[in-house]
Amino acid sequence: MFIQTERTPNPNTMKFLPGETVLKEGTATFRNREDAMASSPLASILFQIPNIEQVFFGSDFITVTKAESADWQMLKAHVLTSIMDHFISNKPVMNDDIKEKSLNRSDSSNAEDTEIVKQIKELIDTRVRPAVAEDGGDIIYQDFRDGVVYLELHGACSGCPSSTATLKGGIENMLKHYIPEVIAVEAVNGYNEENFDL
């Protein structure tokens, strides 16, 4: 098995491409070992490596975020070995019993969405998400309120030094161009329904 690696705009995050499907749909973010142990055998193994701070799964890639003080030269071989051993053993990436609960999903349009929200979601899904996936991340629509679009950042996007430039210079400008009602874009990290209060 050959696993490709790619640097990302976030110097603390590296993208690993195992050449196999990681997740069939959605994405998954693990910010600590406890979350990983409850949801993903692969993420659990990766969190056993010292200085790993976040694990993110996309459709065909894994991004791993290290502590700022750690060095990729020391960690990269451990991460590669852990990913390779996991896929060779044919263990599942996610536990089947809680797979649905753990996935980050694009909030696809539903009947209650306004026309503006449908347009925002369409632009995020077709123009933004494919581009940020190339860099090992994901951006998920969360809300549109008072002219502000709230987006959740995952993987390499979360904590990236260039995420503000991406949000303001790229995504915000694009949304304003196509949808005049949009006045700003803001990041919401670590979203869950219990603590998302705007």
Short mmCIF file of C-alpha atoms in Angstrom, two decimals:
data_model
loop_
_atom_site.label_atom_id
_atom_site.label_comp_id
_atom_site.label_asym_id
_atom_site.label_seq_id
_atom_site.Cartn_x
_atom_site.Cartn_y
_atom_site.Cartn_z
CA MET A 1 0.00 0.00 0.00
CA PHE A 2 1.33 3.42 -0.97
CA ILE A 3 0.06 6.45 0.93
CA GLN A 4 0.64 9.85 -0.62
CA THR A 5 1.15 12.89 1.58
CA GLU A 6 0.50 16.53 0.81
CA ARG A 7 1.27 19.66 2.74
CA THR A 8 -1.68 21.95 3.39
CA PRO A 9 -1.89 25.73 3.84
CA ASN A 10 -1.99 24.98 7.58
CA PRO A 11 1.62 24.13 8.57
CA ASN A 12 0.39 22.02 11.49
CA THR A 13 -1.83 19.85 9.29
CA MET A 14 -0.80 17.24 6.74
CA LYS A 15 -3.04 15.44 4.24
CA PHE A 16 -2.67 11.65 3.83
CA LEU A 17 -4.15 9.91 0.76
CA PRO A 18 -4.33 6.13 1.29
CA GLY A 19 -5.60 5.40 -2.23
CA GLU A 20 -8.79 3.92 -0.77
CA THR A 21 -12.17 5.26 0.26
CA VAL A 22 -12.02 6.69 3.76
CA LEU A 23 -15.69 7.76 4.10
CA LYS A 24 -18.43 7.00 1.61
CA GLU A 25 -20.33 10.17 2.51
CA GLY A 26 -19.84 13.23 4.66
CA THR A 27 -16.75 14.03 6.68
CA ALA A 28 -15.77 13.39 10.29
CA THR A 29 -13.76 15.51 12.71
CA PHE A 30 -12.17 14.29 15.94
CA ARG A 31 -10.74 16.91 18.27
CA ASN A 32 -9.69 14.59 21.09
CA ARG A 33 -8.94 10.98 21.90
CA GLU A 34 -12.21 10.43 23.80
CA ASP A 35 -14.34 11.36 20.77
CA ALA A 36 -12.18 9.17 18.57
CA MET A 37 -12.40 6.15 20.87
CA ALA A 38 -16.19 6.31 20.82
CA SER A 39 -16.46 6.64 17.05
CA SER A 40 -13.47 5.55 15.01
CA PRO A 41 -10.86 2.80 15.36
CA LEU A 42 -8.56 4.63 12.93
CA ALA A 43 -8.82 8.01 14.67
CA SER A 44 -8.25 6.26 18.02
CA ILE A 45 -5.00 4.78 16.75
CA LEU A 46 -3.84 8.13 15.38
CA PHE A 47 -4.52 9.85 18.72
CA GLN A 48 -2.17 7.34 20.39
CA ILE A 49 0.68 9.13 18.62
CA PRO A 50 2.01 11.92 20.87
CA ASN A 51 1.29 15.51 19.80
CA ILE A 52 -1.69 14.70 17.55
CA GLU A 53 -4.41 17.30 18.17
CA GLN A 54 -7.04 16.65 15.49
CA VAL A 55 -7.98 13.99 12.95
CA PHE A 56 -10.28 14.66 10.00
CA PHE A 57 -11.67 12.19 7.45
CA GLY A 58 -12.79 13.15 3.95
CA SER A 59 -13.99 10.87 1.18
CA ASP A 60 -10.51 9.74 0.11
CA PHE A 61 -8.14 11.47 2.52
CA ILE A 62 -7.19 11.88 6.16
CA THR A 63 -5.83 15.11 7.58
CA VAL A 64 -3.90 15.04 10.81
CA THR A 65 -3.16 18.16 12.85
CA LYS A 66 -0.15 18.15 15.17
CA ALA A 67 0.77 20.36 18.10
CA GLU A 68 2.59 23.48 16.98
CA SER A 69 5.68 22.47 18.97
CA ALA A 70 5.90 19.06 17.26
CA ASP A 71 7.90 18.32 14.10
CA TRP A 72 6.44 16.55 11.06
CA GLN A 73 9.79 14.84 10.47
CA MET A 74 9.26 12.96 13.73
CA LEU A 75 5.52 12.33 13.36
CA LYS A 76 4.99 11.60 9.67
CA ALA A 77 6.40 8.05 9.73
CA HIS A 78 4.26 7.14 12.76
CA VAL A 79 1.12 8.48 11.09
CA LEU A 80 1.88 6.68 7.81
CA THR A 81 2.52 3.38 9.61
CA SER A 82 -0.69 3.69 11.65
CA ILE A 83 -2.81 4.42 8.57
CA MET A 84 -1.20 1.63 6.56
CA ASP A 85 -1.58 -0.95 9.35
CA HIS A 86 -5.22 0.03 9.79
CA PHE A 87 -6.16 -0.35 6.11
CA ILE A 88 -4.18 -3.58 5.70
CA SER A 89 -6.04 -5.09 8.67
CA ASN A 90 -9.41 -4.30 6.98
CA LYS A 91 -10.79 -2.74 10.15
CA PRO A 92 -13.57 -0.17 9.68
CA VAL A 93 -12.68 3.52 9.68
CA MET A 94 -15.84 4.31 11.67
CA ASN A 95 -17.84 2.20 14.12
CA ASP A 96 -21.06 1.23 12.35
CA ASP A 97 -23.31 1.76 15.38
CA ILE A 98 -22.49 5.46 15.67
CA LYS A 99 -21.38 6.37 12.17
CA GLU A 100 -24.40 8.60 11.48
CA LYS A 101 -23.94 10.57 14.70
CA SER A 102 -20.27 11.35 14.07
CA LEU A 103 -20.39 12.55 10.47
CA ASN A 104 -20.18 16.20 9.48
CA ARG A 105 -22.71 16.64 6.73
CA SER A 106 -23.40 19.41 4.33
CA ASP A 107 -26.79 20.72 5.35
CA SER A 108 -28.49 20.04 2.04
CA SER A 109 -31.39 22.20 1.05
CA ASN A 110 -34.70 21.39 2.63
CA ALA A 111 -38.23 22.67 2.15
CA GLU A 112 -37.90 25.22 4.98
CA ASP A 113 -34.92 27.01 3.42
CA THR A 114 -35.45 30.42 1.92
CA GLU A 115 -34.35 30.98 -1.66
CA ILE A 116 -31.28 32.88 -0.41
CA VAL A 117 -30.23 30.00 1.87
CA LYS A 118 -30.67 27.54 -1.01
CA GLN A 119 -28.39 29.70 -3.18
CA ILE A 120 -25.78 29.98 -0.39
CA LYS A 121 -25.77 26.21 0.16
CA GLU A 122 -25.50 25.54 -3.56
CA LEU A 123 -22.49 27.86 -3.93
CA ILE A 124 -20.79 26.40 -0.84
CA ASP A 125 -21.35 22.82 -2.03
CA THR A 126 -20.34 23.35 -5.66
CA ARG A 127 -17.61 26.00 -5.50
CA VAL A 128 -16.14 26.07 -1.99
CA ARG A 129 -16.16 22.53 -0.60
CA PRO A 130 -14.38 20.89 -3.57
CA ALA A 131 -11.63 23.53 -3.42
CA VAL A 132 -11.00 23.25 0.32
CA ALA A 133 -11.09 19.43 0.12
CA GLU A 134 -8.05 19.70 -2.16
CA ASP A 135 -6.26 21.33 0.78
CA GLY A 136 -7.41 18.66 3.25
CA GLY A 137 -10.34 20.48 4.77
CA ASP A 138 -14.05 21.05 4.61
CA ILE A 139 -16.42 23.95 5.15
CA ILE A 140 -20.00 23.27 6.19
CA TYR A 141 -22.89 25.76 6.05
CA GLN A 142 -24.46 26.32 9.48
CA ASP A 143 -26.68 29.40 9.35
CA PHE A 144 -27.61 32.65 7.62
CA ARG A 145 -28.78 35.40 9.92
CA ASP A 146 -28.98 39.19 9.50
CA GLY A 147 -26.86 39.09 6.34
CA VAL A 148 -24.11 36.96 7.91
CA VAL A 149 -23.30 33.45 6.68
CA TYR A 150 -21.94 31.17 9.43
CA LEU A 151 -19.64 28.37 8.30
CA GLU A 152 -17.98 25.59 10.25
CA LEU A 153 -14.34 24.84 9.42
CA HIS A 154 -12.94 21.30 9.53
CA GLY A 155 -9.66 19.53 8.89
CA ALA A 156 -6.85 21.68 7.54
CA CYS A 157 -9.17 24.72 7.51
CA SER A 158 -9.65 24.65 11.27
CA GLY A 159 -6.92 26.74 12.86
CA CYS A 160 -5.23 27.50 9.55
CA PRO A 161 -3.39 30.84 9.42
CA SER A 162 -4.88 31.54 5.99
CA SER A 163 -8.47 30.63 6.93
CA THR A 164 -9.40 34.28 7.52
CA ALA A 165 -8.11 35.21 4.07
CA THR A 166 -10.02 32.28 2.57
CA LEU A 167 -13.23 33.26 4.37
CA LYS A 168 -13.04 37.00 3.75
CA GLY A 169 -11.12 37.26 0.48
CA GLY A 170 -12.51 34.19 -1.21
CA ILE A 171 -15.80 32.88 0.13
CA GLU A 172 -17.26 36.17 1.36
CA ASN A 173 -16.44 38.01 -1.86
CA MET A 174 -17.88 35.21 -3.99
CA LEU A 175 -21.11 35.02 -1.96
CA LYS A 176 -21.51 38.82 -2.01
CA HIS A 177 -21.03 38.80 -5.78
CA TYR A 178 -23.78 36.23 -6.41
CA ILE A 179 -26.07 37.05 -3.46
CA PRO A 180 -26.30 40.77 -2.59
CA GLU A 181 -28.09 40.00 0.70
CA VAL A 182 -24.85 38.52 2.09
CA ILE A 183 -22.86 41.16 3.98
CA ALA A 184 -20.32 38.98 5.82
CA VAL A 185 -19.06 35.44 6.42
CA GLU A 186 -18.01 34.22 9.88
CA ALA A 187 -16.36 31.02 11.07
CA VAL A 188 -17.99 28.87 13.73
CA ASN A 189 -15.64 26.18 15.04
CA GLY A 190 -16.74 23.18 17.06
CA TYR A 191 -20.41 23.49 16.20
CA ASN A 192 -23.01 21.41 17.93
CA GLU A 193 -26.66 22.17 18.44
CA GLU A 194 -26.28 22.56 22.21
CA ASN A 195 -23.69 25.38 22.07
CA PHE A 196 -24.44 27.18 18.80
CA ASP A 197 -25.89 30.47 19.96
CA LEU A 198 -25.72 33.49 17.67
#
